[in-house]
Amino acid sequence: MKKALITGITGQDGSYLADLLIEKGYEVHGIIRRASSFNTSRIDHLYQDSHIHGVRLFLHHGDLCDSLNLTRLIDRIGPDEIYHLGAQSHVRVSFDIPENTGDITALGTIRILEAIRESRVQARFYQASSSEMYGKVQAVPQTETTPFWPRSPYAVAKVYAYWATVNYRESYGMHASNGILFNHESPRRGETFVTRKITRAVARIKLGIQKELYLGNLDAKRDWGYAKEYVEGMWRILQQDQPDDYVLATNETHTVREFCEVAFAHVGLDWKEFVKFDARYERPAEVDLLIGDYAKAKRVLGWEPKVKFHELTALMVDADLQQAKHENR
């Protein structure tokens, strides 16, 4: 039985990845921060199954700012694969807390890599890199060789983590790979991220719980895919004999305005009647256009996206409608 360790297991990607690995027969370990309340709602179904059906899921308290604890955990668990998904991952928030974002998102990666090196565990390492690293894009579409031009503290931290992963691969012979994932969404997406903010508002407006929705830049273009498919790409990256870096994307781009239009239309509403502008949600430096070319991932990993923009939007709206109905009751 293979062992996998996931940082950020309680997040969108971490929870879908835990689902996938358990289906594949892995023993899954996750690192969660100690807090006064549990934040495990996305993986509660797995934790319950671990008691009923013997699913091999173990949660450990840890923090990406605590290198000693990370080294101890990795040494004790002895994972075959480490998926580093944990981060301060909200781009807009990173402008407000840049130092914290750098400490967690950039230096957190170094701490994990050092923990692997110090413990001498022969683990394959996956770094969750981001399309935000391309920022002020230097080529359209973006590939593995497109230069980075980060436009937020979050993106700067992710560039640091990307090159740290490459450096440890080249310096110490680690099986360390980057997955450069373009925006990937789902019903498990955090409610402060723009897509989920929209689909949740659509459901609540449709049911009369909410009256309007405030957003920032509607012209930003993004490449949106389905998170459940992207975690399979992560797994495939670590199954390769040689470590490398891969773009996972859909090679389509759509504006936030289009997302609003499609989401509201799905429930028979006109988005223009409900969406209002709020400058608070604008970024000091905007990323105008992201669109990824996943040709390498298709060629080497046999991975390609199946759920595209319109289907993804409908899937998320339907899930939020069900949740809003339940909350309303």
mmCIF file of C-alpha atoms in Angstrom:
data_model
loop_
_atom_site.group_PDB
_atom_site.id
_atom_site.type_symbol
_atom_site.label_atom_id
_atom_site.label_comp_id
_atom_site.label_asym_id
_atom_site.label_seq_id
_atom_site.Cartn_x
_atom_site.Cartn_y
_atom_site.Cartn_z
ATOM 1 C CA MET A 1 0.000 0.000 0.000
ATOM 2 C CA LYS A 2 1.462 3.336 -1.087
ATOM 3 C CA LYS A 3 1.476 6.217 1.383
ATOM 4 C CA ALA A 4 0.701 9.782 0.327
ATOM 5 C CA LEU A 5 1.015 12.973 2.365
ATOM 6 C CA ILE A 6 -1.124 15.980 1.390
ATOM 7 C CA THR A 7 -0.645 19.518 2.679
ATOM 8 C CA GLY A 8 -3.827 21.530 2.261
ATOM 9 C CA ILE A 9 -5.955 18.375 2.473
ATOM 10 C CA THR A 10 -8.982 20.323 3.748
ATOM 11 C CA GLY A 11 -9.046 22.580 0.669
ATOM 12 C CA GLN A 12 -10.811 22.036 -2.642
ATOM 13 C CA ASP A 13 -7.907 20.285 -4.371
ATOM 14 C CA GLY A 14 -6.739 18.411 -1.284
ATOM 15 C CA SER A 15 -10.155 16.891 -0.681
ATOM 16 C CA TYR A 16 -10.607 15.745 -4.292
ATOM 17 C CA LEU A 17 -7.055 14.366 -4.301
ATOM 18 C CA ALA A 18 -7.729 12.452 -1.073
ATOM 19 C CA ASP A 19 -10.856 10.959 -2.707
ATOM 20 C CA LEU A 20 -8.822 9.881 -5.740
ATOM 21 C CA LEU A 21 -5.897 8.385 -3.812
ATOM 22 C CA ILE A 22 -8.140 6.431 -1.463
ATOM 23 C CA GLU A 23 -10.000 5.034 -4.497
ATOM 24 C CA LYS A 24 -6.585 3.912 -5.793
ATOM 25 C CA GLY A 25 -5.821 2.096 -2.540
ATOM 26 C CA TYR A 26 -3.419 4.578 -0.955
ATOM 27 C CA GLU A 27 -2.964 5.201 2.735
ATOM 28 C CA VAL A 28 -3.536 8.956 2.894
ATOM 29 C CA HIS A 29 -2.079 11.342 5.472
ATOM 30 C CA GLY A 30 -3.058 14.994 5.660
ATOM 31 C CA ILE A 31 -1.616 17.950 7.532
ATOM 32 C CA ILE A 32 -4.138 20.295 9.135
ATOM 33 C CA ARG A 33 -3.603 23.392 11.270
ATOM 34 C CA ARG A 34 -4.603 23.224 14.918
ATOM 35 C CA ALA A 35 -7.521 25.575 15.523
ATOM 36 C CA SER A 36 -10.343 26.094 18.011
ATOM 37 C CA SER A 37 -12.825 24.628 15.522
ATOM 38 C CA PHE A 38 -12.609 21.924 12.874
ATOM 39 C CA ASN A 39 -12.356 22.965 9.230
ATOM 40 C CA THR A 40 -12.667 19.501 7.707
ATOM 41 C CA SER A 41 -16.080 19.694 6.030
ATOM 42 C CA ARG A 42 -14.703 18.763 2.581
ATOM 43 C CA ILE A 43 -13.184 15.509 3.875
ATOM 44 C CA ASP A 44 -15.653 14.592 6.633
ATOM 45 C CA HIS A 45 -17.169 11.910 4.394
ATOM 46 C CA LEU A 46 -13.753 10.225 4.159
ATOM 47 C CA TYR A 47 -13.085 10.529 7.868
ATOM 48 C CA GLN A 48 -16.447 8.901 8.622
ATOM 49 C CA ASP A 49 -15.693 6.139 6.105
ATOM 50 C CA SER A 50 -12.363 5.497 7.836
ATOM 51 C CA HIS A 51 -14.297 4.331 10.906
ATOM 52 C CA ILE A 52 -17.042 2.474 9.037
ATOM 53 C CA HIS A 53 -15.261 0.955 6.041
ATOM 54 C CA GLY A 54 -11.633 0.953 7.173
ATOM 55 C CA VAL A 55 -10.523 3.720 4.787
ATOM 56 C CA ARG A 56 -6.889 4.548 5.519
ATOM 57 C CA LEU A 57 -7.015 8.280 6.245
ATOM 58 C CA PHE A 58 -4.936 9.944 8.964
ATOM 59 C CA LEU A 59 -4.843 13.639 9.892
ATOM 60 C CA HIS A 60 -1.881 15.265 11.633
ATOM 61 C CA HIS A 61 -1.596 18.706 13.202
ATOM 62 C CA GLY A 62 1.101 20.777 11.570
ATOM 63 C CA ASP A 63 1.959 24.174 10.137
ATOM 64 C CA LEU A 64 3.907 25.246 7.060
ATOM 65 C CA CYS A 65 5.726 27.791 9.252
ATOM 66 C CA ASP A 66 7.091 25.052 11.563
ATOM 67 C CA SER A 67 10.018 23.325 9.872
ATOM 68 C CA LEU A 68 10.917 21.069 12.826
ATOM 69 C CA ASN A 69 7.407 19.643 13.034
ATOM 70 C CA LEU A 70 7.286 19.100 9.251
ATOM 71 C CA THR A 71 10.570 17.171 9.337
ATOM 72 C CA ARG A 72 9.336 15.003 12.212
ATOM 73 C CA LEU A 73 6.038 14.280 10.455
ATOM 74 C CA ILE A 74 7.643 13.319 7.154
ATOM 75 C CA ASP A 75 10.222 11.155 8.920
ATOM 76 C CA ARG A 76 7.547 9.382 10.971
ATOM 77 C CA ILE A 77 5.039 8.855 8.131
ATOM 78 C CA GLY A 78 7.604 7.885 5.484
ATOM 79 C CA PRO A 79 5.381 8.808 2.503
ATOM 80 C CA ASP A 80 6.004 7.560 -1.040
ATOM 81 C CA GLU A 81 4.419 10.711 -2.490
ATOM 82 C CA ILE A 82 4.026 14.231 -1.105
ATOM 83 C CA TYR A 83 1.485 16.596 -2.650
ATOM 84 C CA HIS A 84 2.188 20.140 -1.480
ATOM 85 C CA LEU A 85 -1.093 22.009 -1.988
ATOM 86 C CA GLY A 86 -1.124 24.093 1.192
ATOM 87 C CA ALA A 87 -0.790 27.872 0.748
ATOM 88 C CA GLN A 88 -2.315 31.262 1.404
ATOM 89 C CA SER A 89 -4.067 30.924 -1.912
ATOM 90 C CA HIS A 90 -6.275 33.991 -2.304
ATOM 91 C CA VAL A 91 -4.702 36.405 -4.785
ATOM 92 C CA ARG A 92 -6.569 39.548 -3.705
ATOM 93 C CA VAL A 93 -5.922 38.836 -0.015
ATOM 94 C CA SER A 94 -2.185 38.475 -0.729
ATOM 95 C CA PHE A 95 -1.999 42.234 -1.362
ATOM 96 C CA ASP A 96 -3.282 42.805 2.178
ATOM 97 C CA ILE A 97 -1.013 40.225 3.867
ATOM 98 C CA PRO A 98 2.061 39.971 1.611
ATOM 99 C CA GLU A 99 4.487 38.938 4.347
ATOM 100 C CA ASN A 100 2.249 36.144 5.593
ATOM 101 C CA THR A 101 1.651 35.002 2.010
ATOM 102 C CA GLY A 102 5.405 34.811 1.380
ATOM 103 C CA ASP A 103 6.036 32.952 4.630
ATOM 104 C CA ILE A 104 3.409 30.288 3.952
ATOM 105 C CA THR A 105 3.312 30.014 0.160
ATOM 106 C CA ALA A 106 7.010 30.539 -0.670
ATOM 107 C CA LEU A 107 8.997 29.537 2.422
ATOM 108 C CA GLY A 108 6.509 26.794 3.277
ATOM 109 C CA THR A 109 7.653 25.015 0.117
ATOM 110 C CA ILE A 110 11.316 25.325 1.111
ATOM 111 C CA ARG A 111 10.484 23.895 4.535
ATOM 112 C CA ILE A 112 8.814 20.847 2.952
ATOM 113 C CA LEU A 113 11.705 20.306 0.516
ATOM 114 C CA GLU A 114 14.240 20.631 3.329
ATOM 115 C CA ALA A 115 12.218 18.224 5.474
ATOM 116 C CA ILE A 116 12.386 15.645 2.665
ATOM 117 C CA ARG A 117 16.125 16.186 2.287
ATOM 118 C CA GLU A 118 16.870 16.100 6.026
ATOM 119 C CA SER A 119 14.719 13.042 6.708
ATOM 120 C CA ARG A 120 16.129 11.244 3.635
ATOM 121 C CA VAL A 121 12.689 9.881 2.853
ATOM 122 C CA GLN A 122 12.577 8.744 -0.783
ATOM 123 C CA ALA A 123 9.353 10.581 -1.550
ATOM 124 C CA ARG A 124 8.223 11.971 -4.872
ATOM 125 C CA PHE A 125 7.259 15.636 -4.470
ATOM 126 C CA TYR A 126 4.506 17.588 -6.235
ATOM 127 C CA GLN A 127 4.439 21.392 -6.036
ATOM 128 C CA ALA A 128 1.140 23.129 -6.746
ATOM 129 C CA SER A 129 2.276 25.921 -9.043
ATOM 130 C CA SER A 130 -0.127 28.469 -10.488
ATOM 131 C CA SER A 131 -1.014 30.157 -13.763
ATOM 132 C CA GLU A 132 -0.904 33.428 -11.798
ATOM 133 C CA MET A 133 2.888 33.191 -12.177
ATOM 134 C CA TYR A 134 2.478 34.239 -15.836
ATOM 135 C CA GLY A 135 0.808 37.485 -14.724
ATOM 136 C CA LYS A 136 1.536 40.033 -17.425
ATOM 137 C CA VAL A 137 1.606 37.310 -20.040
ATOM 138 C CA GLN A 138 4.540 37.154 -22.445
ATOM 139 C CA ALA A 139 2.942 34.684 -24.870
ATOM 140 C CA VAL A 140 -0.553 33.441 -25.772
ATOM 141 C CA PRO A 141 -1.322 30.692 -24.953
ATOM 142 C CA GLN A 142 1.011 30.021 -22.021
ATOM 143 C CA THR A 143 3.166 26.875 -21.982
ATOM 144 C CA GLU A 144 5.850 25.351 -19.756
ATOM 145 C CA THR A 145 8.456 27.591 -21.420
ATOM 146 C CA THR A 146 6.572 30.917 -21.229
ATOM 147 C CA PRO A 147 8.487 33.381 -18.976
ATOM 148 C CA PHE A 148 6.863 34.355 -15.672
ATOM 149 C CA TRP A 149 5.836 37.936 -14.843
ATOM 150 C CA PRO A 150 4.001 37.744 -11.490
ATOM 151 C CA ARG A 151 1.547 40.525 -10.635
ATOM 152 C CA SER A 152 0.665 39.842 -6.974
ATOM 153 C CA PRO A 153 2.434 38.820 -3.752
ATOM 154 C CA TYR A 154 0.750 35.418 -4.161
ATOM 155 C CA ALA A 155 2.151 34.973 -7.668
ATOM 156 C CA VAL A 156 5.623 36.140 -6.570
ATOM 157 C CA ALA A 157 5.546 33.543 -3.774
ATOM 158 C CA LYS A 158 4.460 30.836 -6.218
ATOM 159 C CA VAL A 159 7.335 31.720 -8.582
ATOM 160 C CA TYR A 160 9.752 31.323 -5.644
ATOM 161 C CA ALA A 161 8.226 27.930 -4.807
ATOM 162 C CA TYR A 162 8.355 26.851 -8.462
ATOM 163 C CA TRP A 163 12.072 27.594 -8.804
ATOM 164 C CA ALA A 164 12.808 26.092 -5.384
ATOM 165 C CA THR A 165 11.277 22.837 -6.631
ATOM 166 C CA VAL A 166 13.376 22.933 -9.813
ATOM 167 C CA ASN A 167 16.475 23.789 -7.774
ATOM 168 C CA TYR A 168 16.066 20.861 -5.356
ATOM 169 C CA ARG A 169 15.461 18.555 -8.304
ATOM 170 C CA GLU A 170 18.675 19.673 -9.979
ATOM 171 C CA SER A 171 20.775 20.037 -6.811
ATOM 172 C CA TYR A 172 19.816 16.900 -4.895
ATOM 173 C CA GLY A 173 18.353 14.593 -7.540
ATOM 174 C CA MET A 174 14.886 14.740 -5.985
ATOM 175 C CA HIS A 175 11.858 13.480 -7.862
ATOM 176 C CA ALA A 176 10.299 16.951 -7.599
ATOM 177 C CA SER A 177 7.763 18.235 -10.142
ATOM 178 C CA ASN A 178 5.619 21.319 -10.708
ATOM 179 C CA GLY A 179 2.040 21.240 -11.887
ATOM 180 C CA ILE A 180 1.256 24.683 -13.329
ATOM 181 C CA LEU A 181 -2.493 24.615 -12.894
ATOM 182 C CA PHE A 182 -4.737 27.187 -14.492
ATOM 183 C CA ASN A 183 -7.948 28.144 -12.659
ATOM 184 C CA HIS A 184 -9.849 25.063 -11.599
ATOM 185 C CA GLU A 185 -13.219 25.234 -9.899
ATOM 186 C CA SER A 186 -15.914 23.022 -8.389
ATOM 187 C CA PRO A 187 -18.769 23.015 -5.875
ATOM 188 C CA ARG A 188 -16.029 22.647 -3.224
ATOM 189 C CA ARG A 189 -14.375 25.938 -4.207
ATOM 190 C CA GLY A 190 -14.045 28.452 -1.371
ATOM 191 C CA GLU A 191 -16.886 30.957 -1.215
ATOM 192 C CA THR A 192 -14.573 33.989 -1.505
ATOM 193 C CA PHE A 193 -13.218 32.914 -4.922
ATOM 194 C CA VAL A 194 -14.968 34.685 -7.777
ATOM 195 C CA THR A 195 -16.544 31.681 -9.531
ATOM 196 C CA ARG A 196 -18.039 30.228 -6.354
ATOM 197 C CA LYS A 197 -19.031 33.698 -5.204
ATOM 198 C CA ILE A 198 -21.003 34.042 -8.443
ATOM 199 C CA THR A 199 -22.661 30.602 -8.450
ATOM 200 C CA ARG A 200 -23.583 30.857 -4.770
ATOM 201 C CA ALA A 201 -25.122 34.300 -5.369
ATOM 202 C CA VAL A 202 -27.043 33.026 -8.421
ATOM 203 C CA ALA A 203 -28.620 30.280 -6.318
ATOM 204 C CA ARG A 204 -29.465 32.602 -3.439
ATOM 205 C CA ILE A 205 -30.858 35.318 -5.745
ATOM 206 C CA LYS A 206 -32.987 32.738 -7.548
ATOM 207 C CA LEU A 207 -34.449 31.625 -4.212
ATOM 208 C CA GLY A 208 -34.965 35.192 -2.971
ATOM 209 C CA ILE A 209 -32.393 34.918 -0.166
ATOM 210 C CA GLN A 210 -30.024 37.505 -1.693
ATOM 211 C CA LYS A 211 -30.744 40.598 -3.795
ATOM 212 C CA GLU A 212 -27.518 41.519 -5.581
ATOM 213 C CA LEU A 213 -23.882 40.560 -6.154
ATOM 214 C CA TYR A 214 -20.861 42.866 -5.916
ATOM 215 C CA LEU A 215 -17.796 42.096 -8.064
ATOM 216 C CA GLY A 216 -14.598 43.808 -9.218
ATOM 217 C CA ASN A 217 -13.039 43.549 -12.682
ATOM 218 C CA LEU A 218 -15.482 41.835 -15.063
ATOM 219 C CA ASP A 219 -13.075 41.946 -18.009
ATOM 220 C CA ALA A 220 -10.406 39.627 -16.563
ATOM 221 C CA LYS A 221 -10.041 36.530 -18.747
ATOM 222 C CA ARG A 222 -9.362 33.129 -17.213
ATOM 223 C CA ASP A 223 -8.904 29.514 -18.271
ATOM 224 C CA TRP A 224 -11.382 27.605 -16.080
ATOM 225 C CA GLY A 225 -11.396 23.822 -15.647
ATOM 226 C CA TYR A 226 -12.869 21.257 -13.247
ATOM 227 C CA ALA A 227 -10.811 20.674 -10.086
ATOM 228 C CA LYS A 228 -11.779 16.988 -9.837
ATOM 229 C CA GLU A 229 -10.058 16.339 -13.183
ATOM 230 C CA TYR A 230 -6.995 18.405 -12.319
ATOM 231 C CA VAL A 231 -6.113 16.338 -9.239
ATOM 232 C CA GLU A 232 -5.839 13.278 -11.478
ATOM 233 C CA GLY A 233 -3.268 15.257 -13.459
ATOM 234 C CA MET A 234 -1.326 15.821 -10.230
ATOM 235 C CA TRP A 235 -1.300 12.084 -9.568
ATOM 236 C CA ARG A 236 -0.200 11.293 -13.121
ATOM 237 C CA ILE A 237 2.706 13.742 -12.802
ATOM 238 C CA LEU A 238 4.118 11.766 -9.859
ATOM 239 C CA GLN A 239 3.729 8.426 -11.654
ATOM 240 C CA GLN A 240 6.315 9.427 -14.278
ATOM 241 C CA ASP A 241 9.798 7.889 -14.095
ATOM 242 C CA GLN A 242 11.389 11.313 -14.526
ATOM 243 C CA PRO A 243 10.294 14.482 -12.680
ATOM 244 C CA ASP A 244 9.227 17.421 -14.845
ATOM 245 C CA ASP A 245 6.911 20.427 -15.022
ATOM 246 C CA TYR A 246 3.483 20.438 -16.697
ATOM 247 C CA VAL A 247 0.710 22.899 -17.561
ATOM 248 C CA LEU A 248 -2.821 21.685 -16.798
ATOM 249 C CA ALA A 249 -5.456 23.854 -18.502
ATOM 250 C CA THR A 250 -8.344 23.802 -21.009
ATOM 251 C CA ASN A 251 -6.871 26.078 -23.725
ATOM 252 C CA GLU A 252 -10.038 28.217 -23.526
ATOM 253 C CA THR A 253 -10.416 31.658 -21.985
ATOM 254 C CA HIS A 254 -13.560 33.438 -20.781
ATOM 255 C CA THR A 255 -14.206 36.704 -18.965
ATOM 256 C CA VAL A 256 -15.720 37.032 -15.505
ATOM 257 C CA ARG A 257 -18.595 38.778 -17.309
ATOM 258 C CA GLU A 258 -19.189 35.641 -19.409
ATOM 259 C CA PHE A 259 -19.184 33.520 -16.273
ATOM 260 C CA CYS A 260 -21.876 35.772 -14.801
ATOM 261 C CA GLU A 261 -23.919 35.677 -17.993
ATOM 262 C CA VAL A 262 -23.846 31.855 -18.260
ATOM 263 C CA ALA A 263 -24.432 31.262 -14.534
ATOM 264 C CA PHE A 264 -27.452 33.574 -14.268
ATOM 265 C CA ALA A 265 -28.893 32.351 -17.580
ATOM 266 C CA HIS A 266 -28.776 28.785 -16.250
ATOM 267 C CA VAL A 267 -31.569 29.714 -13.818
ATOM 268 C CA GLY A 268 -33.391 32.018 -16.235
ATOM 269 C CA LEU A 269 -32.096 35.341 -14.909
ATOM 270 C CA ASP A 270 -30.395 38.339 -16.560
ATOM 271 C CA TRP A 271 -27.087 38.986 -14.787
ATOM 272 C CA LYS A 272 -27.196 42.723 -15.564
ATOM 273 C CA GLU A 273 -30.114 43.170 -13.156
ATOM 274 C CA PHE A 274 -28.167 41.836 -10.166
ATOM 275 C CA VAL A 275 -24.400 42.355 -10.592
ATOM 276 C CA LYS A 276 -22.914 45.586 -9.210
ATOM 277 C CA PHE A 277 -19.352 46.917 -9.316
ATOM 278 C CA ASP A 278 -17.287 47.369 -6.133
ATOM 279 C CA ALA A 279 -13.782 48.832 -6.389
ATOM 280 C CA ARG A 280 -12.736 46.997 -3.209
ATOM 281 C CA TYR A 281 -12.468 43.800 -5.235
ATOM 282 C CA GLU A 282 -10.073 45.284 -7.797
ATOM 283 C CA ARG A 283 -6.430 44.266 -7.571
ATOM 284 C CA PRO A 284 -3.633 46.896 -7.491
ATOM 285 C CA ALA A 285 -2.099 45.052 -10.474
ATOM 286 C CA GLU A 286 -4.443 42.981 -12.626
ATOM 287 C CA VAL A 287 -3.792 39.821 -14.620
ATOM 288 C CA ASP A 288 -5.784 40.453 -17.793
ATOM 289 C CA LEU A 289 -5.533 37.191 -19.729
ATOM 290 C CA LEU A 290 -4.720 33.585 -18.888
ATOM 291 C CA ILE A 291 -5.043 30.662 -21.301
ATOM 292 C CA GLY A 292 -2.973 27.499 -21.009
ATOM 293 C CA ASP A 293 -1.730 25.028 -23.607
ATOM 294 C CA TYR A 294 -1.898 21.514 -22.103
ATOM 295 C CA ALA A 295 -0.301 19.768 -25.122
ATOM 296 C CA LYS A 296 2.657 18.427 -23.109
ATOM 297 C CA ALA A 297 0.381 16.981 -20.409
ATOM 298 C CA LYS A 298 -1.711 15.288 -23.107
ATOM 299 C CA ARG A 299 1.343 13.891 -24.869
ATOM 300 C CA VAL A 300 3.298 12.681 -21.827
ATOM 301 C CA LEU A 301 0.656 12.089 -19.148
ATOM 302 C CA GLY A 302 -2.311 11.173 -21.345
ATOM 303 C CA TRP A 303 -4.257 13.897 -19.492
ATOM 304 C CA GLU A 304 -6.786 16.268 -20.988
ATOM 305 C CA PRO A 305 -9.810 18.160 -19.615
ATOM 306 C CA LYS A 306 -13.287 16.825 -20.318
ATOM 307 C CA VAL A 307 -15.511 19.264 -18.405
ATOM 308 C CA LYS A 308 -15.370 22.648 -20.113
ATOM 309 C CA PHE A 309 -16.649 26.131 -19.291
ATOM 310 C CA HIS A 310 -20.428 25.878 -19.797
ATOM 311 C CA GLU A 311 -20.753 22.439 -18.208
ATOM 312 C CA LEU A 312 -18.597 23.486 -15.257
ATOM 313 C CA THR A 313 -20.671 26.626 -14.653
ATOM 314 C CA ALA A 314 -23.932 24.676 -14.730
ATOM 315 C CA LEU A 315 -22.521 22.000 -12.440
ATOM 316 C CA MET A 316 -21.550 24.608 -9.844
ATOM 317 C CA VAL A 317 -24.855 26.516 -10.038
ATOM 318 C CA ASP A 318 -26.863 23.302 -9.610
ATOM 319 C CA ALA A 319 -24.816 22.292 -6.562
ATOM 320 C CA ASP A 320 -25.250 25.739 -4.977
ATOM 321 C CA LEU A 321 -28.993 25.646 -5.668
ATOM 322 C CA GLN A 322 -29.267 22.412 -3.726
ATOM 323 C CA GLN A 323 -27.214 23.829 -0.864
ATOM 324 C CA ALA A 324 -29.191 27.092 -0.773
ATOM 325 C CA LYS A 325 -32.495 25.165 -0.692
ATOM 326 C CA HIS A 326 -31.197 23.112 2.205
ATOM 327 C CA GLU A 327 -30.048 26.226 4.091
ATOM 328 C CA ASN A 328 -33.348 27.967 3.376
ATOM 329 C CA ARG A 329 -35.288 25.069 4.882
#
